[in-house]
mmCIF file of C-alpha atoms in Angstrom:
data_model
loop_
_atom_site.group_PDB
_atom_site.id
_atom_site.type_symbol
_atom_site.label_atom_id
_atom_site.label_comp_id
_atom_site.label_asym_id
_atom_site.label_seq_id
_atom_site.Cartn_x
_atom_site.Cartn_y
_atom_site.Cartn_z
ATOM 1 C CA MET A 28 -81.228 -19.979 -63.286
ATOM 2 C CA ASP A 29 -79.938 -19.645 -59.440
ATOM 3 C CA THR A 30 -82.565 -19.812 -57.051
ATOM 4 C CA THR A 31 -81.846 -18.508 -53.139
ATOM 5 C CA VAL A 32 -83.713 -20.225 -50.676
ATOM 6 C CA VAL A 33 -84.166 -18.026 -47.407
ATOM 7 C CA LYS A 34 -85.127 -20.250 -44.620
ATOM 8 C CA THR A 35 -87.139 -18.815 -41.708
ATOM 9 C CA SER A 36 -86.781 -20.018 -38.236
ATOM 10 C CA ALA A 37 -87.666 -18.723 -35.077
ATOM 11 C CA GLU A 38 -84.068 -18.095 -34.090
ATOM 12 C CA ASN A 39 -83.881 -15.716 -37.078
ATOM 13 C CA LYS A 40 -87.427 -14.048 -36.398
ATOM 14 C CA ARG A 41 -87.222 -10.893 -33.898
ATOM 15 C CA TRP A 42 -90.991 -11.688 -32.262
ATOM 16 C CA GLY A 43 -90.713 -15.595 -32.987
ATOM 17 C CA GLY A 44 -89.220 -16.267 -29.596
ATOM 18 C CA GLY A 45 -85.842 -17.047 -30.389
ATOM 19 C CA THR A 46 -84.234 -13.154 -29.857
ATOM 20 C CA GLU A 47 -84.990 -11.081 -27.209
ATOM 21 C CA PRO A 48 -85.289 -7.414 -29.301
ATOM 22 C CA LEU A 49 -85.194 -5.579 -25.930
ATOM 23 C CA LYS A 50 -83.164 -7.782 -23.954
ATOM 24 C CA THR A 51 -86.038 -8.794 -21.458
ATOM 25 C CA SER A 52 -88.416 -11.710 -21.734
ATOM 26 C CA TYR A 53 -92.035 -10.258 -23.028
ATOM 27 C CA GLY A 54 -93.817 -10.903 -19.581
ATOM 28 C CA LYS A 55 -91.414 -8.436 -17.919
ATOM 29 C CA MET A 56 -91.985 -5.728 -20.983
ATOM 30 C CA MET A 57 -95.479 -6.430 -20.653
ATOM 31 C CA MET A 58 -95.227 -5.672 -16.438
ATOM 32 C CA TRP A 59 -93.221 -2.614 -17.090
ATOM 33 C CA PHE A 60 -95.629 -1.083 -19.435
ATOM 34 C CA PHE A 61 -98.398 -1.567 -16.771
ATOM 35 C CA ILE A 62 -95.965 0.289 -14.317
ATOM 36 C CA THR A 63 -95.614 2.818 -16.735
ATOM 37 C CA SER A 64 -99.195 3.821 -17.494
ATOM 38 C CA ASP A 65 -99.807 3.387 -14.052
ATOM 39 C CA ALA A 66 -97.337 5.584 -13.068
ATOM 40 C CA LEU A 67 -99.179 8.464 -14.801
ATOM 41 C CA THR A 68 -102.598 7.602 -13.660
ATOM 42 C CA PHE A 69 -100.844 8.342 -9.506
ATOM 43 C CA ALA A 70 -99.004 11.562 -10.914
ATOM 44 C CA GLY A 71 -102.387 12.716 -12.869
ATOM 45 C CA PHE A 72 -104.221 12.905 -9.490
ATOM 46 C CA LEU A 73 -101.364 13.908 -7.243
ATOM 47 C CA ALA A 74 -100.568 16.519 -10.172
ATOM 48 C CA ALA A 75 -104.593 17.574 -9.233
ATOM 49 C CA TYR A 76 -103.805 17.094 -5.407
ATOM 50 C CA GLY A 77 -101.076 19.822 -5.381
ATOM 51 C CA PHE A 78 -102.773 22.039 -7.410
ATOM 52 C CA SER A 79 -105.561 22.175 -4.901
ATOM 53 C CA ARG A 80 -103.446 22.052 -1.978
ATOM 54 C CA PHE A 81 -102.018 25.262 -3.357
ATOM 55 C CA LYS A 82 -105.179 26.756 -4.751
ATOM 56 C CA PHE A 83 -106.683 26.510 -0.749
ATOM 57 C CA ALA A 84 -103.631 26.392 0.673
ATOM 58 C CA ASP A 85 -104.488 29.315 3.759
ATOM 59 C CA SER A 86 -107.170 26.734 4.911
ATOM 60 C CA TRP A 87 -105.438 22.705 4.104
ATOM 61 C CA PRO A 88 -105.404 21.093 7.335
ATOM 62 C CA ILE A 89 -101.888 20.334 8.450
ATOM 63 C CA ALA A 90 -100.783 17.073 9.054
ATOM 64 C CA ASP A 91 -99.201 17.359 12.420
ATOM 65 C CA ASN A 92 -102.410 18.242 13.279
ATOM 66 C CA VAL A 93 -104.256 15.393 11.620
ATOM 67 C CA PHE A 94 -102.268 11.753 11.406
ATOM 68 C CA THR A 95 -101.553 11.950 15.788
ATOM 69 C CA HIS A 96 -103.032 8.250 16.881
ATOM 70 C CA VAL A 97 -101.009 5.450 17.228
ATOM 71 C CA PRO A 98 -102.664 2.291 18.343
ATOM 72 C CA PHE A 99 -103.321 1.410 21.772
ATOM 73 C CA ILE A 100 -100.776 4.588 22.804
ATOM 74 C CA HIS A 101 -103.377 7.468 24.174
ATOM 75 C CA GLY A 102 -101.969 10.688 23.338
ATOM 76 C CA ASN A 103 -100.816 12.980 20.596
ATOM 77 C CA TYR A 104 -98.053 11.685 18.924
ATOM 78 C CA PRO A 105 -97.540 13.460 14.935
ATOM 79 C CA MET A 106 -96.317 11.425 12.201
ATOM 80 C CA ILE A 107 -95.733 8.261 14.437
ATOM 81 C CA PHE A 108 -97.940 5.962 13.043
ATOM 82 C CA VAL A 109 -97.862 6.761 9.320
ATOM 83 C CA ALA A 110 -93.746 6.637 9.664
ATOM 84 C CA PHE A 111 -93.986 3.202 11.181
ATOM 85 C CA MET A 112 -96.202 2.620 8.219
ATOM 86 C CA THR A 113 -94.167 3.706 5.481
ATOM 87 C CA PHE A 114 -90.660 1.612 7.522
ATOM 88 C CA ILE A 115 -93.314 -1.138 7.121
ATOM 89 C CA LEU A 116 -93.547 -1.118 3.139
ATOM 90 C CA ILE A 117 -90.144 -0.126 2.476
ATOM 91 C CA MET A 118 -89.002 -3.242 4.485
ATOM 92 C CA SER A 119 -91.586 -5.716 2.236
ATOM 93 C CA SER A 120 -89.682 -4.370 -0.338
ATOM 94 C CA VAL A 121 -86.570 -5.153 0.569
ATOM 95 C CA THR A 122 -87.571 -8.302 1.425
ATOM 96 C CA MET A 123 -88.805 -8.486 -2.494
ATOM 97 C CA VAL A 124 -85.214 -8.078 -3.422
ATOM 98 C CA LEU A 125 -83.861 -10.781 -1.617
ATOM 99 C CA ALA A 126 -86.601 -13.362 -2.573
ATOM 100 C CA VAL A 127 -85.431 -12.122 -6.668
ATOM 101 C CA ASP A 128 -82.307 -12.475 -5.617
ATOM 102 C CA ALA A 129 -82.843 -15.786 -4.320
ATOM 103 C CA GLY A 130 -84.646 -17.223 -7.075
ATOM 104 C CA HIS A 131 -81.563 -16.112 -9.073
ATOM 105 C CA HIS A 132 -79.609 -19.009 -7.833
ATOM 106 C CA MET A 133 -82.196 -20.971 -7.383
ATOM 107 C CA LYS A 134 -82.731 -21.576 -3.336
ATOM 108 C CA LYS A 135 -86.405 -21.836 -2.945
ATOM 109 C CA ALA A 136 -86.123 -22.373 0.847
ATOM 110 C CA LYS A 137 -84.688 -18.538 0.945
ATOM 111 C CA VAL A 138 -87.012 -17.565 -1.768
ATOM 112 C CA THR A 139 -90.216 -19.194 0.521
ATOM 113 C CA ILE A 140 -89.022 -17.261 3.521
ATOM 114 C CA TYR A 141 -88.678 -13.716 2.143
ATOM 115 C CA MET A 142 -91.794 -14.466 -0.003
ATOM 116 C CA PHE A 143 -93.662 -14.636 3.093
ATOM 117 C CA LEU A 144 -91.988 -12.064 5.033
ATOM 118 C CA THR A 145 -93.105 -9.631 1.861
ATOM 119 C CA ILE A 146 -96.823 -11.026 2.698
ATOM 120 C CA ILE A 147 -96.762 -10.453 6.088
ATOM 121 C CA GLY A 148 -95.417 -6.721 5.613
ATOM 122 C CA GLY A 149 -98.166 -6.117 3.286
ATOM 123 C CA LEU A 150 -100.748 -7.140 5.220
ATOM 124 C CA VAL A 151 -98.967 -5.261 8.116
ATOM 125 C CA PHE A 152 -99.069 -1.855 5.632
ATOM 126 C CA LEU A 153 -102.803 -2.746 4.750
ATOM 127 C CA SER A 154 -104.016 -3.326 8.415
ATOM 128 C CA SER A 155 -102.329 0.261 9.342
ATOM 129 C CA GLN A 156 -104.150 2.181 6.725
ATOM 130 C CA ALA A 157 -107.263 0.605 7.404
ATOM 131 C CA TYR A 158 -106.926 2.193 11.298
ATOM 132 C CA GLU A 159 -105.833 5.148 9.646
ATOM 133 C CA TRP A 160 -108.582 6.000 7.731
ATOM 134 C CA SER A 161 -111.116 4.572 10.719
ATOM 135 C CA THR A 162 -109.587 7.263 12.829
ATOM 136 C CA PHE A 163 -109.585 10.173 10.051
ATOM 137 C CA ILE A 164 -113.583 9.086 9.326
ATOM 138 C CA LYS A 165 -114.327 8.944 13.162
ATOM 139 C CA GLY A 166 -112.178 12.126 14.270
ATOM 140 C CA THR A 167 -110.676 12.981 17.487
ATOM 141 C CA TYR A 168 -112.039 16.723 19.286
ATOM 142 C CA GLY A 169 -114.900 17.489 16.646
ATOM 143 C CA ALA A 170 -115.317 21.085 15.411
ATOM 144 C CA VAL A 171 -117.712 23.905 14.480
ATOM 145 C CA ALA A 172 -118.451 24.908 10.854
ATOM 146 C CA THR A 173 -119.454 28.412 9.704
ATOM 147 C CA GLU A 174 -121.972 29.540 7.374
ATOM 148 C CA GLY A 175 -118.787 30.273 5.108
ATOM 149 C CA GLY A 176 -117.502 26.815 5.671
ATOM 150 C CA ASN A 177 -114.872 27.746 8.047
ATOM 151 C CA ILE A 178 -113.681 24.942 10.638
ATOM 152 C CA LEU A 179 -112.804 26.321 14.067
ATOM 153 C CA HIS A 180 -110.924 24.235 16.668
ATOM 154 C CA ILE A 181 -111.809 24.683 20.125
ATOM 155 C CA MET A 182 -108.333 25.513 22.048
ATOM 156 C CA ASP A 183 -107.736 26.107 26.009
ATOM 157 C CA ALA A 184 -105.117 28.830 27.384
ATOM 158 C CA ASP A 185 -101.811 26.189 26.657
ATOM 159 C CA GLY A 186 -102.814 26.048 22.839
ATOM 160 C CA ASN A 187 -104.310 22.493 23.137
ATOM 161 C CA GLN A 188 -106.763 21.605 21.777
ATOM 162 C CA VAL A 189 -109.897 20.268 23.599
ATOM 163 C CA ALA A 190 -112.281 18.009 22.857
ATOM 164 C CA LEU A 191 -116.007 19.203 22.552
ATOM 165 C CA LYS A 192 -117.332 16.272 25.194
ATOM 166 C CA ASP A 193 -114.560 17.862 27.460
ATOM 167 C CA PHE A 194 -116.799 21.149 27.437
ATOM 168 C CA ALA A 195 -119.848 20.839 26.147
ATOM 169 C CA ILE A 196 -122.644 20.911 27.974
ATOM 170 C CA ALA A 197 -125.506 18.285 27.203
ATOM 171 C CA GLN A 198 -129.192 19.877 27.375
ATOM 172 C CA GLY A 199 -130.902 16.529 27.456
ATOM 173 C CA SER A 200 -133.303 16.973 24.752
ATOM 174 C CA ASP A 201 -134.634 14.581 22.597
ATOM 175 C CA ARG A 202 -133.488 14.738 18.554
ATOM 176 C CA GLU A 203 -135.761 15.752 16.127
ATOM 177 C CA ARG A 204 -136.467 12.356 13.941
ATOM 178 C CA HIS A 205 -135.417 13.153 10.247
ATOM 179 C CA GLU A 206 -137.771 11.989 7.674
ATOM 180 C CA SER A 207 -138.858 13.765 4.080
ATOM 181 C CA ARG A 208 -141.409 16.464 5.613
ATOM 182 C CA THR A 209 -138.730 17.975 8.353
ATOM 183 C CA GLY A 210 -135.759 18.390 6.171
ATOM 184 C CA LEU A 211 -132.979 15.567 5.644
ATOM 185 C CA TRP A 212 -133.704 12.485 4.288
ATOM 186 C CA PHE A 213 -131.832 9.231 4.414
ATOM 187 C CA THR A 214 -130.069 10.635 8.383
ATOM 188 C CA SER A 215 -128.985 7.785 10.375
ATOM 189 C CA GLU A 216 -128.501 8.608 13.734
ATOM 190 C CA SER A 217 -125.052 7.131 13.875
ATOM 191 C CA THR A 218 -124.334 10.004 11.155
ATOM 192 C CA LEU A 219 -125.488 12.677 13.618
ATOM 193 C CA PRO A 220 -123.030 14.357 15.907
ATOM 194 C CA SER A 221 -122.625 14.125 19.228
ATOM 195 C CA TYR A 222 -123.760 17.209 20.444
ATOM 196 C CA THR A 223 -125.556 20.294 19.076
ATOM 197 C CA PHE A 224 -124.064 22.998 18.227
ATOM 198 C CA GLU A 225 -125.962 25.050 21.009
ATOM 199 C CA GLU A 226 -124.461 22.551 23.692
ATOM 200 C CA VAL A 227 -121.129 23.255 22.410
ATOM 201 C CA LEU A 228 -121.783 26.960 22.867
ATOM 202 C CA ASP A 229 -123.079 27.098 26.241
ATOM 203 C CA GLY A 230 -120.301 24.506 27.254
ATOM 204 C CA PHE A 231 -117.624 27.531 25.628
ATOM 205 C CA LYS A 232 -119.263 30.569 27.224
ATOM 206 C CA ALA A 233 -119.556 28.438 30.779
ATOM 207 C CA ASN A 234 -115.313 28.134 30.493
ATOM 208 C CA PRO A 235 -113.594 31.501 30.012
ATOM 209 C CA ASN A 236 -110.194 30.074 29.228
ATOM 210 C CA LEU A 237 -111.200 28.462 25.922
ATOM 211 C CA VAL A 238 -110.853 30.047 22.810
ATOM 212 C CA VAL A 239 -111.026 29.596 19.180
ATOM 213 C CA ARG A 240 -108.614 28.580 16.683
ATOM 214 C CA THR A 241 -109.502 28.702 12.418
ATOM 215 C CA THR A 242 -107.894 26.734 9.873
ATOM 216 C CA TYR A 243 -106.572 29.615 8.160
ATOM 217 C CA THR A 244 -102.694 29.433 8.250
ATOM 218 C CA GLY A 245 -101.141 32.741 9.438
ATOM 219 C CA GLU A 246 -97.395 34.558 8.348
ATOM 220 C CA ASP A 247 -95.678 32.052 10.680
ATOM 221 C CA GLY A 248 -97.186 28.951 9.168
ATOM 222 C CA HIS A 249 -99.412 28.449 12.224
ATOM 223 C CA LYS A 250 -103.294 28.705 12.538
ATOM 224 C CA THR A 251 -104.612 31.433 13.449
ATOM 225 C CA THR A 252 -105.742 31.242 17.344
ATOM 226 C CA LEU A 253 -108.766 34.537 18.165
ATOM 227 C CA SER A 254 -109.049 36.033 21.439
ATOM 228 C CA ARG A 255 -111.657 35.483 23.888
ATOM 229 C CA SER A 256 -113.947 38.106 21.996
ATOM 230 C CA GLU A 257 -113.665 37.455 18.912
ATOM 231 C CA SER A 258 -114.093 33.475 19.331
ATOM 232 C CA LEU A 259 -117.065 34.160 21.170
ATOM 233 C CA ARG A 260 -118.286 36.297 18.433
ATOM 234 C CA GLU A 261 -116.866 34.079 15.650
ATOM 235 C CA LEU A 262 -119.199 31.165 17.220
ATOM 236 C CA GLU A 263 -122.101 33.273 18.155
ATOM 237 C CA THR A 264 -122.514 35.433 14.764
ATOM 238 C CA LYS A 265 -120.836 32.298 12.242
ATOM 239 C CA GLY A 266 -121.587 29.362 14.214
ATOM 240 C CA LYS A 267 -123.646 26.723 12.539
ATOM 241 C CA ASN A 268 -123.089 22.720 13.292
ATOM 242 C CA VAL A 269 -121.048 20.824 15.137
ATOM 243 C CA VAL A 270 -118.724 18.745 13.145
ATOM 244 C CA GLU A 271 -116.881 15.154 13.867
ATOM 245 C CA GLY A 272 -114.606 13.358 12.073
ATOM 246 C CA ALA A 273 -114.432 13.696 8.199
ATOM 247 C CA ASN A 274 -116.384 12.139 5.546
ATOM 248 C CA LEU A 275 -116.816 13.244 1.803
ATOM 249 C CA ARG A 276 -118.971 16.478 2.729
ATOM 250 C CA GLN A 277 -117.433 17.471 5.874
ATOM 251 C CA ASN A 278 -114.190 17.293 7.684
ATOM 252 C CA GLU A 279 -113.240 18.746 10.605
ATOM 253 C CA TYR A 280 -109.492 19.270 10.218
ATOM 254 C CA GLY A 281 -110.230 21.575 7.307
ATOM 255 C CA ALA A 282 -110.695 21.787 4.055
ATOM 256 C CA PRO A 283 -113.218 19.339 2.530
ATOM 257 C CA LEU A 284 -111.650 18.842 -0.461
ATOM 258 C CA PHE A 285 -108.102 17.368 1.645
ATOM 259 C CA ALA A 286 -110.291 14.095 2.941
ATOM 260 C CA ASN A 287 -111.910 13.497 -1.105
ATOM 261 C CA TYR A 288 -108.150 14.184 -2.181
ATOM 262 C CA PHE A 289 -106.905 11.407 0.888
ATOM 263 C CA PHE A 290 -109.792 8.817 0.529
ATOM 264 C CA PHE A 291 -109.201 8.384 -3.185
ATOM 265 C CA ILE A 292 -105.953 8.513 -3.776
ATOM 266 C CA THR A 293 -104.693 6.578 -0.567
ATOM 267 C CA GLY A 294 -107.920 4.297 -1.593
ATOM 268 C CA PHE A 295 -106.360 3.657 -4.613
ATOM 269 C CA HIS A 296 -103.192 2.787 -3.930
ATOM 270 C CA GLY A 297 -104.228 0.831 -0.848
ATOM 271 C CA PHE A 298 -106.377 -1.434 -3.439
ATOM 272 C CA HIS A 299 -103.009 -1.506 -5.440
ATOM 273 C CA VAL A 300 -101.383 -3.664 -2.072
ATOM 274 C CA SER A 301 -104.196 -5.535 -2.153
ATOM 275 C CA ILE A 302 -103.436 -6.632 -5.639
ATOM 276 C CA GLY A 303 -99.761 -7.048 -4.532
ATOM 277 C CA ILE A 304 -100.831 -8.771 -1.915
ATOM 278 C CA MET A 305 -103.317 -11.490 -3.791
ATOM 279 C CA LEU A 306 -100.493 -12.096 -6.608
ATOM 280 C CA ASN A 307 -97.449 -12.283 -3.844
ATOM 281 C CA ILE A 308 -99.584 -15.291 -2.084
ATOM 282 C CA ILE A 309 -100.323 -16.891 -5.651
ATOM 283 C CA ILE A 310 -96.663 -16.941 -6.053
ATOM 284 C CA PHE A 311 -95.595 -17.874 -2.375
ATOM 285 C CA PHE A 312 -98.145 -21.103 -3.093
ATOM 286 C CA ASN A 313 -95.990 -21.770 -6.399
ATOM 287 C CA VAL A 314 -92.654 -21.328 -4.851
ATOM 288 C CA LEU A 315 -93.975 -24.025 -1.991
ATOM 289 C CA ILE A 316 -95.483 -26.726 -4.492
ATOM 290 C CA GLY A 317 -92.367 -26.459 -6.880
ATOM 291 C CA THR A 318 -93.933 -24.670 -9.805
ATOM 292 C CA TYR A 319 -90.944 -22.681 -10.505
ATOM 293 C CA GLU A 320 -88.094 -24.714 -9.543
ATOM 294 C CA ARG A 321 -89.199 -27.471 -12.241
ATOM 295 C CA ARG A 322 -89.819 -24.677 -14.596
ATOM 296 C CA GLY A 323 -85.961 -23.785 -13.621
ATOM 297 C CA SER A 324 -86.555 -19.706 -13.238
ATOM 298 C CA TYR A 325 -88.119 -18.275 -11.075
ATOM 299 C CA GLU A 326 -88.824 -15.424 -13.301
ATOM 300 C CA MET A 327 -92.174 -15.112 -11.726
ATOM 301 C CA VAL A 328 -91.148 -13.976 -8.988
ATOM 302 C CA GLU A 329 -89.345 -11.077 -10.609
ATOM 303 C CA LYS A 330 -92.129 -9.689 -12.230
ATOM 304 C CA VAL A 331 -94.501 -10.084 -9.437
ATOM 305 C CA GLY A 332 -91.163 -8.143 -7.662
ATOM 306 C CA LEU A 333 -91.813 -5.033 -9.839
ATOM 307 C CA TYR A 334 -94.933 -4.497 -9.498
ATOM 308 C CA TRP A 335 -94.170 -4.670 -5.380
ATOM 309 C CA HIS A 336 -91.154 -2.124 -6.071
ATOM 310 C CA PHE A 337 -94.064 0.147 -8.030
ATOM 311 C CA VAL A 338 -95.942 -0.078 -4.834
ATOM 312 C CA ASP A 339 -93.619 0.663 -2.765
ATOM 313 C CA LEU A 340 -92.375 3.989 -4.855
ATOM 314 C CA VAL A 341 -95.706 5.624 -5.160
ATOM 315 C CA TRP A 342 -96.114 5.250 -1.306
ATOM 316 C CA VAL A 343 -93.273 7.185 -1.284
ATOM 317 C CA PHE A 344 -94.580 10.055 -3.043
ATOM 318 C CA VAL A 345 -98.069 9.658 -1.518
ATOM 319 C CA PHE A 346 -96.173 10.180 2.202
ATOM 320 C CA THR A 347 -94.531 13.351 0.604
ATOM 321 C CA PHE A 348 -97.640 14.913 -0.914
ATOM 322 C CA PHE A 349 -100.015 14.072 1.789
ATOM 323 C CA TYR A 350 -97.691 14.263 5.254
ATOM 324 C CA LEU A 351 -94.633 16.071 4.365
ATOM 325 C CA VAL A 352 -95.520 18.984 2.306
#
């Protein structure tokens, strides 16, 4: 009786390391799995943002009125700095492509240069995002919140927004210290507005050229501006308190929900950028000491490159949802 002996080896096993069933290495395949799952997470966040955006479309802040700052330059430059941030991140993705290509050709010097440029691009983007956050939190002009939750911006006769500090009449009275017996708990001086509502109202009355713009969008796509008499009536009957900047409870630019989404989604993306920078730094030093040269492969550069391109692509969607739509 003949016996047939079947010999198996790593070369003949699909998952034994001899062949690659999906024509890619295990590490790159796992990176693709991670990217796919993380993409679904971001998609869920942006979908939730989209639903809220259209539900409160009339009171949602307009990006051109919010993101107007440029470091070291005074004046309003809508979207300029955000466009710069986007350009930097896209260019860092380009340098990553060049690093991967140089790795395929086993050119250590070029991989080192392009990885370094990618790290610099990531750091510049992250620093720019920190600046964007700081200006958003601090605010620019200040506003008045009504009892119904509407935000009122003060405008001059030419349609330009006016900062509260430019017309509010300081009364010089001492602020009441907020303690458990008087009302608010755990309120520090830094969280209180620079002016009281009464000081803003007195200054508004003393300047007849000022009017109020609401956060509600008209049919022309612009925020509704009230007449002088309507502005006075709105402030006197519905004005409640002064709002400066944005946080998780109030937002001088409009709906507080906008600030909540902004902090969470851009912060979550910034966290991914931070992780990417750390990974790039680790890979960069491994390139310097010749780790991948000795292995005969720069595949690790390609793996971290996949992650970096993903971070770049996600920002394109975040940029579109928050700044363009």
